[in-house]
mmCIF file of C-alpha atoms in Angstrom:
data_model
loop_
_atom_site.group_PDB
_atom_site.id
_atom_site.type_symbol
_atom_site.label_atom_id
_atom_site.label_comp_id
_atom_site.label_asym_id
_atom_site.label_seq_id
_atom_site.Cartn_x
_atom_site.Cartn_y
_atom_site.Cartn_z
ATOM 1 C CA UNK A 356 11.043 19.250 4.965
ATOM 2 C CA UNK A 357 11.821 17.833 8.399
ATOM 3 C CA UNK A 358 8.844 16.986 10.616
ATOM 4 C CA UNK A 359 8.990 15.829 14.251
ATOM 5 C CA UNK A 360 5.509 15.733 15.821
ATOM 6 C CA UNK A 361 2.475 13.628 16.807
ATOM 7 C CA UNK A 362 0.294 13.304 14.795
ATOM 8 C CA UNK A 363 2.865 13.929 12.077
ATOM 9 C CA UNK A 364 2.385 14.860 8.409
ATOM 10 C CA UNK A 365 4.225 17.211 6.070
ATOM 11 C CA UNK A 366 1.090 19.146 5.088
ATOM 12 C CA UNK A 367 -0.975 18.745 8.242
ATOM 13 C CA UNK A 368 -0.853 16.689 11.421
ATOM 14 C CA UNK A 369 -4.583 16.211 12.017
ATOM 15 C CA UNK A 370 -7.824 17.095 10.225
ATOM 16 C CA UNK A 371 -11.313 15.698 9.609
ATOM 17 C CA UNK A 372 -13.464 15.437 6.480
ATOM 18 C CA UNK A 373 -10.711 16.934 4.318
ATOM 19 C CA UNK A 374 -9.810 16.446 0.664
ATOM 20 C CA UNK A 375 -6.246 16.501 -0.655
ATOM 21 C CA UNK A 376 -5.689 16.648 -4.418
ATOM 22 C CA UNK A 377 -2.485 16.843 -6.480
ATOM 23 C CA UNK A 378 -0.227 17.190 -3.432
ATOM 24 C CA UNK A 379 3.509 16.569 -3.784
ATOM 25 C CA UNK A 380 6.013 15.985 -0.970
ATOM 26 C CA UNK A 381 9.675 15.401 -1.856
ATOM 27 C CA UNK A 382 12.998 14.927 -0.075
ATOM 28 C CA UNK A 383 11.398 14.898 3.365
ATOM 29 C CA UNK A 384 12.169 13.273 6.717
ATOM 30 C CA UNK A 385 9.283 12.571 9.087
ATOM 31 C CA UNK A 386 9.790 11.395 12.670
ATOM 32 C CA UNK A 387 6.511 10.637 14.358
ATOM 33 C CA UNK A 388 4.998 8.287 16.907
ATOM 34 C CA UNK A 389 1.333 7.336 16.630
ATOM 35 C CA UNK A 390 -0.520 8.557 13.504
ATOM 36 C CA UNK A 391 2.201 9.423 11.014
ATOM 37 C CA UNK A 392 1.861 9.960 7.246
ATOM 38 C CA UNK A 393 3.645 11.595 4.351
ATOM 39 C CA UNK A 394 0.735 13.986 3.735
ATOM 40 C CA UNK A 395 -1.316 13.765 6.941
ATOM 41 C CA UNK A 396 -0.942 11.969 10.253
ATOM 42 C CA UNK A 397 -4.552 11.654 11.399
ATOM 43 C CA UNK A 398 -7.186 12.257 8.714
ATOM 44 C CA UNK A 399 -10.553 10.916 9.785
ATOM 45 C CA UNK A 400 -12.979 10.588 6.858
ATOM 46 C CA UNK A 401 -10.535 12.311 4.511
ATOM 47 C CA UNK A 402 -9.904 11.768 0.785
ATOM 48 C CA UNK A 403 -6.539 11.702 -1.001
ATOM 49 C CA UNK A 404 -6.372 11.931 -4.805
ATOM 50 C CA UNK A 405 -3.269 12.026 -7.020
ATOM 51 C CA UNK A 406 -0.811 12.633 -4.205
ATOM 52 C CA UNK A 407 2.910 11.803 -4.371
ATOM 53 C CA UNK A 408 5.330 11.407 -1.459
ATOM 54 C CA UNK A 409 9.081 10.866 -1.532
ATOM 55 C CA UNK A 410 10.198 10.647 2.097
ATOM 56 C CA UNK A 411 11.906 8.743 4.882
ATOM 57 C CA UNK A 412 9.269 8.089 7.546
ATOM 58 C CA UNK A 413 9.646 6.731 11.079
ATOM 59 C CA UNK A 414 6.846 6.191 13.542
ATOM 60 C CA UNK A 415 5.123 3.840 15.964
ATOM 61 C CA UNK A 416 1.627 2.714 14.965
ATOM 62 C CA UNK A 417 -0.818 3.805 12.232
ATOM 63 C CA UNK A 418 2.011 4.887 9.942
ATOM 64 C CA UNK A 419 1.538 5.240 6.156
ATOM 65 C CA UNK A 420 3.397 6.666 3.193
ATOM 66 C CA UNK A 421 0.468 8.967 2.358
ATOM 67 C CA UNK A 422 -1.811 8.896 5.423
ATOM 68 C CA UNK A 423 -1.568 7.460 8.935
ATOM 69 C CA UNK A 424 -4.766 7.018 10.943
ATOM 70 C CA UNK A 425 -8.372 7.478 9.897
ATOM 71 C CA UNK A 426 -11.043 5.777 7.802
ATOM 72 C CA UNK A 427 -10.071 7.392 4.502
ATOM 73 C CA UNK A 428 -9.998 6.787 0.751
ATOM 74 C CA UNK A 429 -7.012 6.992 -1.590
ATOM 75 C CA UNK A 430 -7.009 7.212 -5.368
ATOM 76 C CA UNK A 431 -4.025 7.535 -7.708
ATOM 77 C CA UNK A 432 -1.435 8.050 -4.955
ATOM 78 C CA UNK A 433 2.238 7.006 -5.014
ATOM 79 C CA UNK A 434 4.809 6.575 -2.244
ATOM 80 C CA UNK A 435 8.530 6.176 -2.919
ATOM 81 C CA UNK A 436 10.902 6.057 0.035
ATOM 82 C CA UNK A 437 11.448 4.245 3.324
ATOM 83 C CA UNK A 438 9.082 3.552 6.211
ATOM 84 C CA UNK A 439 10.032 2.081 9.572
ATOM 85 C CA UNK A 440 7.531 1.569 12.400
ATOM 86 C CA UNK A 441 5.766 -0.938 14.622
ATOM 87 C CA UNK A 442 2.799 -1.106 12.207
ATOM 88 C CA UNK A 443 2.891 0.583 8.794
ATOM 89 C CA UNK A 444 2.114 0.399 5.070
ATOM 90 C CA UNK A 445 3.183 2.062 1.847
ATOM 91 C CA UNK A 446 -0.016 4.077 1.333
ATOM 92 C CA UNK A 447 -2.305 3.920 4.388
ATOM 93 C CA UNK A 448 -1.652 3.032 8.012
ATOM 94 C CA UNK A 449 -5.286 2.359 8.939
ATOM 95 C CA UNK A 450 -8.541 0.924 7.548
ATOM 96 C CA UNK A 451 -8.996 2.523 4.099
ATOM 97 C CA UNK A 452 -10.452 2.142 0.615
ATOM 98 C CA UNK A 453 -7.567 2.240 -1.859
ATOM 99 C CA UNK A 454 -7.746 2.358 -5.660
ATOM 100 C CA UNK A 455 -4.994 2.786 -8.287
ATOM 101 C CA UNK A 456 -2.091 3.427 -5.917
ATOM 102 C CA UNK A 457 1.557 2.337 -5.945
ATOM 103 C CA UNK A 458 4.497 2.020 -3.556
ATOM 104 C CA UNK A 459 8.249 1.700 -4.024
ATOM 105 C CA UNK A 460 11.215 1.541 -1.668
ATOM 106 C CA UNK A 461 11.579 -0.174 1.701
ATOM 107 C CA UNK A 462 8.872 -0.805 4.318
ATOM 108 C CA UNK A 463 9.768 -2.469 7.608
ATOM 109 C CA UNK A 464 8.006 -3.110 10.911
ATOM 110 C CA UNK A 465 8.467 -4.893 14.215
ATOM 111 C CA UNK A 466 4.839 -6.134 14.219
ATOM 112 C CA UNK A 467 3.109 -5.780 10.834
ATOM 113 C CA UNK A 468 3.478 -4.049 7.473
ATOM 114 C CA UNK A 469 2.042 -4.080 3.949
ATOM 115 C CA UNK A 470 3.153 -2.714 0.609
ATOM 116 C CA UNK A 471 -0.076 -0.737 0.170
ATOM 117 C CA UNK A 472 -2.307 -1.080 3.253
ATOM 118 C CA UNK A 473 -2.289 -2.385 6.799
ATOM 119 C CA UNK A 474 -5.922 -3.468 6.329
ATOM 120 C CA UNK A 475 -8.993 -2.325 4.442
ATOM 121 C CA UNK A 476 -9.875 -2.763 0.756
ATOM 122 C CA UNK A 477 -7.483 -2.488 -2.190
ATOM 123 C CA UNK A 478 -7.883 -2.683 -5.960
ATOM 124 C CA UNK A 479 -5.947 -1.764 -9.122
ATOM 125 C CA UNK A 480 -2.774 -1.176 -7.106
ATOM 126 C CA UNK A 481 0.898 -2.071 -7.437
ATOM 127 C CA UNK A 482 3.868 -2.445 -5.117
ATOM 128 C CA UNK A 483 7.519 -2.994 -5.924
ATOM 129 C CA UNK A 484 8.684 -2.465 -2.347
ATOM 130 C CA UNK A 485 10.899 -4.521 -0.075
ATOM 131 C CA UNK A 486 8.648 -5.608 2.815
ATOM 132 C CA UNK A 487 10.141 -6.818 6.111
ATOM 133 C CA UNK A 488 8.443 -7.559 9.431
ATOM 134 C CA UNK A 489 9.230 -9.521 12.563
ATOM 135 C CA UNK A 490 5.618 -10.762 12.634
ATOM 136 C CA UNK A 491 3.048 -10.144 9.846
ATOM 137 C CA UNK A 492 4.029 -8.963 6.357
ATOM 138 C CA UNK A 493 2.118 -8.745 3.068
ATOM 139 C CA UNK A 494 3.212 -7.514 -0.337
ATOM 140 C CA UNK A 495 -0.057 -5.609 -0.719
ATOM 141 C CA UNK A 496 -1.804 -5.864 2.668
ATOM 142 C CA UNK A 497 -0.802 -6.790 6.209
ATOM 143 C CA UNK A 498 -4.052 -8.220 7.537
ATOM 144 C CA UNK A 499 -7.313 -8.762 5.645
ATOM 145 C CA UNK A 500 -9.662 -8.836 8.632
ATOM 146 C CA UNK A 501 -11.669 -5.741 7.543
ATOM 147 C CA UNK A 502 -11.490 -6.260 3.784
ATOM 148 C CA UNK A 503 -14.471 -5.941 1.417
ATOM 149 C CA UNK A 504 -12.612 -6.168 -1.896
ATOM 150 C CA UNK A 505 -9.122 -7.203 -2.966
ATOM 151 C CA UNK A 506 -8.791 -7.292 -6.738
ATOM 152 C CA UNK A 507 -6.583 -6.422 -9.731
ATOM 153 C CA UNK A 508 -3.475 -5.931 -7.591
ATOM 154 C CA UNK A 509 0.152 -6.655 -8.472
ATOM 155 C CA UNK A 510 3.113 -7.299 -6.188
ATOM 156 C CA UNK A 511 6.569 -7.353 -7.763
ATOM 157 C CA UNK A 512 8.810 -6.826 -4.738
ATOM 158 C CA UNK A 513 10.057 -9.030 -1.894
ATOM 159 C CA UNK A 514 8.504 -10.082 1.413
ATOM 160 C CA UNK A 515 10.004 -11.534 4.572
ATOM 161 C CA UNK A 516 8.148 -12.025 7.829
ATOM 162 C CA UNK A 517 8.082 -13.907 11.084
ATOM 163 C CA UNK A 518 4.784 -15.412 12.216
ATOM 164 C CA UNK A 519 2.746 -14.901 9.031
ATOM 165 C CA UNK A 520 3.660 -13.490 5.620
ATOM 166 C CA UNK A 521 2.643 -13.694 1.969
ATOM 167 C CA UNK A 522 3.419 -12.086 -1.371
ATOM 168 C CA UNK A 523 -0.085 -10.593 -1.432
ATOM 169 C CA UNK A 524 -1.535 -10.742 2.114
ATOM 170 C CA UNK A 525 0.240 -11.384 5.395
ATOM 171 C CA UNK A 526 -2.700 -12.714 7.374
ATOM 172 C CA UNK A 527 -6.391 -13.492 6.952
ATOM 173 C CA UNK A 528 -8.334 -13.793 10.185
ATOM 174 C CA UNK A 529 -11.138 -15.968 8.827
ATOM 175 C CA UNK A 530 -14.493 -15.026 10.329
ATOM 176 C CA UNK A 531 -14.289 -11.325 9.491
ATOM 177 C CA UNK A 532 -13.175 -11.877 5.891
ATOM 178 C CA UNK A 533 -16.140 -11.124 3.622
ATOM 179 C CA UNK A 534 -14.236 -10.983 0.334
ATOM 180 C CA UNK A 535 -12.284 -13.059 -2.151
ATOM 181 C CA UNK A 536 -9.012 -12.376 -3.928
ATOM 182 C CA UNK A 537 -9.771 -11.621 -7.573
ATOM 183 C CA UNK A 538 -7.401 -11.304 -10.532
ATOM 184 C CA UNK A 539 -4.228 -10.539 -8.573
ATOM 185 C CA UNK A 540 -0.634 -11.095 -9.647
ATOM 186 C CA UNK A 541 2.617 -11.794 -7.858
ATOM 187 C CA UNK A 542 6.175 -12.524 -8.986
ATOM 188 C CA UNK A 543 7.559 -15.842 -7.796
ATOM 189 C CA UNK A 544 10.907 -15.204 -9.520
ATOM 190 C CA UNK A 545 10.736 -18.810 -10.614
ATOM 191 C CA UNK A 546 10.464 -20.276 -7.111
ATOM 192 C CA UNK A 547 8.040 -23.132 -6.495
ATOM 193 C CA UNK A 548 7.591 -22.701 -2.738
ATOM 194 C CA UNK A 549 6.377 -19.108 -2.533
ATOM 195 C CA UNK A 550 3.717 -18.181 0.002
ATOM 196 C CA UNK A 551 1.000 -16.018 -1.530
ATOM 197 C CA UNK A 552 -1.228 -15.562 1.513
ATOM 198 C CA UNK A 553 0.080 -15.989 5.049
ATOM 199 C CA UNK A 554 -3.050 -17.849 6.142
ATOM 200 C CA UNK A 555 -6.463 -18.381 4.593
ATOM 201 C CA UNK A 556 -7.687 -19.087 1.065
ATOM 202 C CA UNK A 557 -5.665 -17.903 -1.911
ATOM 203 C CA UNK A 558 -8.345 -17.210 -4.533
ATOM 204 C CA UNK A 559 -7.855 -15.958 -8.090
ATOM 205 C CA UNK A 560 -4.096 -15.313 -8.404
ATOM 206 C CA UNK A 561 -1.473 -15.602 -11.140
ATOM 207 C CA UNK A 562 2.294 -15.822 -11.212
ATOM 208 C CA UNK A 563 3.568 -13.080 -13.499
ATOM 209 C CA UNK A 564 6.945 -14.820 -13.724
ATOM 210 C CA UNK A 565 5.097 -16.976 -16.224
ATOM 211 C CA UNK A 566 4.490 -14.912 -19.402
ATOM 212 C CA UNK A 567 1.179 -13.095 -19.098
ATOM 213 C CA UNK A 568 -0.904 -10.630 -20.994
ATOM 214 C CA UNK A 569 -2.600 -7.900 -19.047
ATOM 215 C CA UNK A 570 -2.105 -4.276 -18.137
ATOM 216 C CA UNK A 571 -2.691 -2.153 -15.082
ATOM 217 C CA UNK A 572 -2.262 1.582 -14.705
ATOM 218 C CA UNK A 573 -1.669 3.138 -11.339
ATOM 219 C CA UNK A 574 -0.282 6.538 -10.599
ATOM 220 C CA UNK A 575 -0.447 10.126 -9.556
ATOM 221 C CA UNK A 576 -1.109 13.459 -11.251
ATOM 222 C CA UNK A 577 -2.628 11.735 -14.260
ATOM 223 C CA UNK A 578 -5.252 14.461 -14.507
ATOM 224 C CA UNK A 579 -3.247 17.337 -13.078
ATOM 225 C CA UNK A 580 -0.958 20.068 -14.329
ATOM 226 C CA UNK A 581 0.124 21.099 -10.833
ATOM 227 C CA UNK A 582 3.257 18.969 -10.854
ATOM 228 C CA UNK A 583 5.962 18.240 -13.366
ATOM 229 C CA UNK A 584 6.591 14.849 -11.763
ATOM 230 C CA UNK A 585 5.952 11.902 -14.037
ATOM 231 C CA UNK A 586 4.650 9.417 -11.503
ATOM 232 C CA UNK A 587 2.209 7.302 -13.455
ATOM 233 C CA UNK A 588 3.277 3.681 -13.510
ATOM 234 C CA UNK A 589 2.343 1.394 -16.378
ATOM 235 C CA UNK A 590 2.758 -2.344 -15.934
ATOM 236 C CA UNK A 591 2.492 -4.181 -19.217
ATOM 237 C CA UNK A 592 3.271 -7.881 -19.432
ATOM 238 C CA UNK A 593 2.733 -9.699 -22.676
ATOM 239 C CA UNK A 594 2.113 -13.336 -23.182
ATOM 240 C CA UNK A 595 -0.453 -14.879 -20.836
ATOM 241 C CA UNK A 596 -4.156 -14.941 -19.994
#
């Protein structure tokens, strides 16, 4: 599919109070501006469950691999592709609750980007993406200023940023942070000088370059027969904890 619109999404540009289950988008190119997503561009109060997107996405602000703008929730969704925008993230481009999601590929921005979310709350999620931003960049989240939980997440990709960047979170804005980082993992690749959080407290984190023992399952279509895609990701490291 080739989409050129605003709001832009392969299935729908804009909707409210919607639920998307077991949706699959493959081999797509999406050129948007504001509010751009692989499934939906602007989805206020919408829910995404077990959705998979393989696409090249370009936009301006509120750009996400699954959804762009809107206070939404995501469960068991996977993005694999490229995203380029001013502000963007692998799963959601706006404040969201995210659980058991994963992202792969390349995510780049001129202002801020995250492997999973721009901001919001994230748990049980994984990113193996290459994250690049001229300003803020986080392996899982760009900015934690509206975060209520951040736990059981893994980042195993690379991050480079300008003003503020970290392997887990690009920036914490202090007064609005009402959470703590719990049981999260990153891969230092053996480097001693890695930055885990761009600014703010680090919390309960572990370097998975050091042998560890834990498991985390994230994925899509784990309870569906609507797609033949095998998108469930299992991360099993043995040795630690």
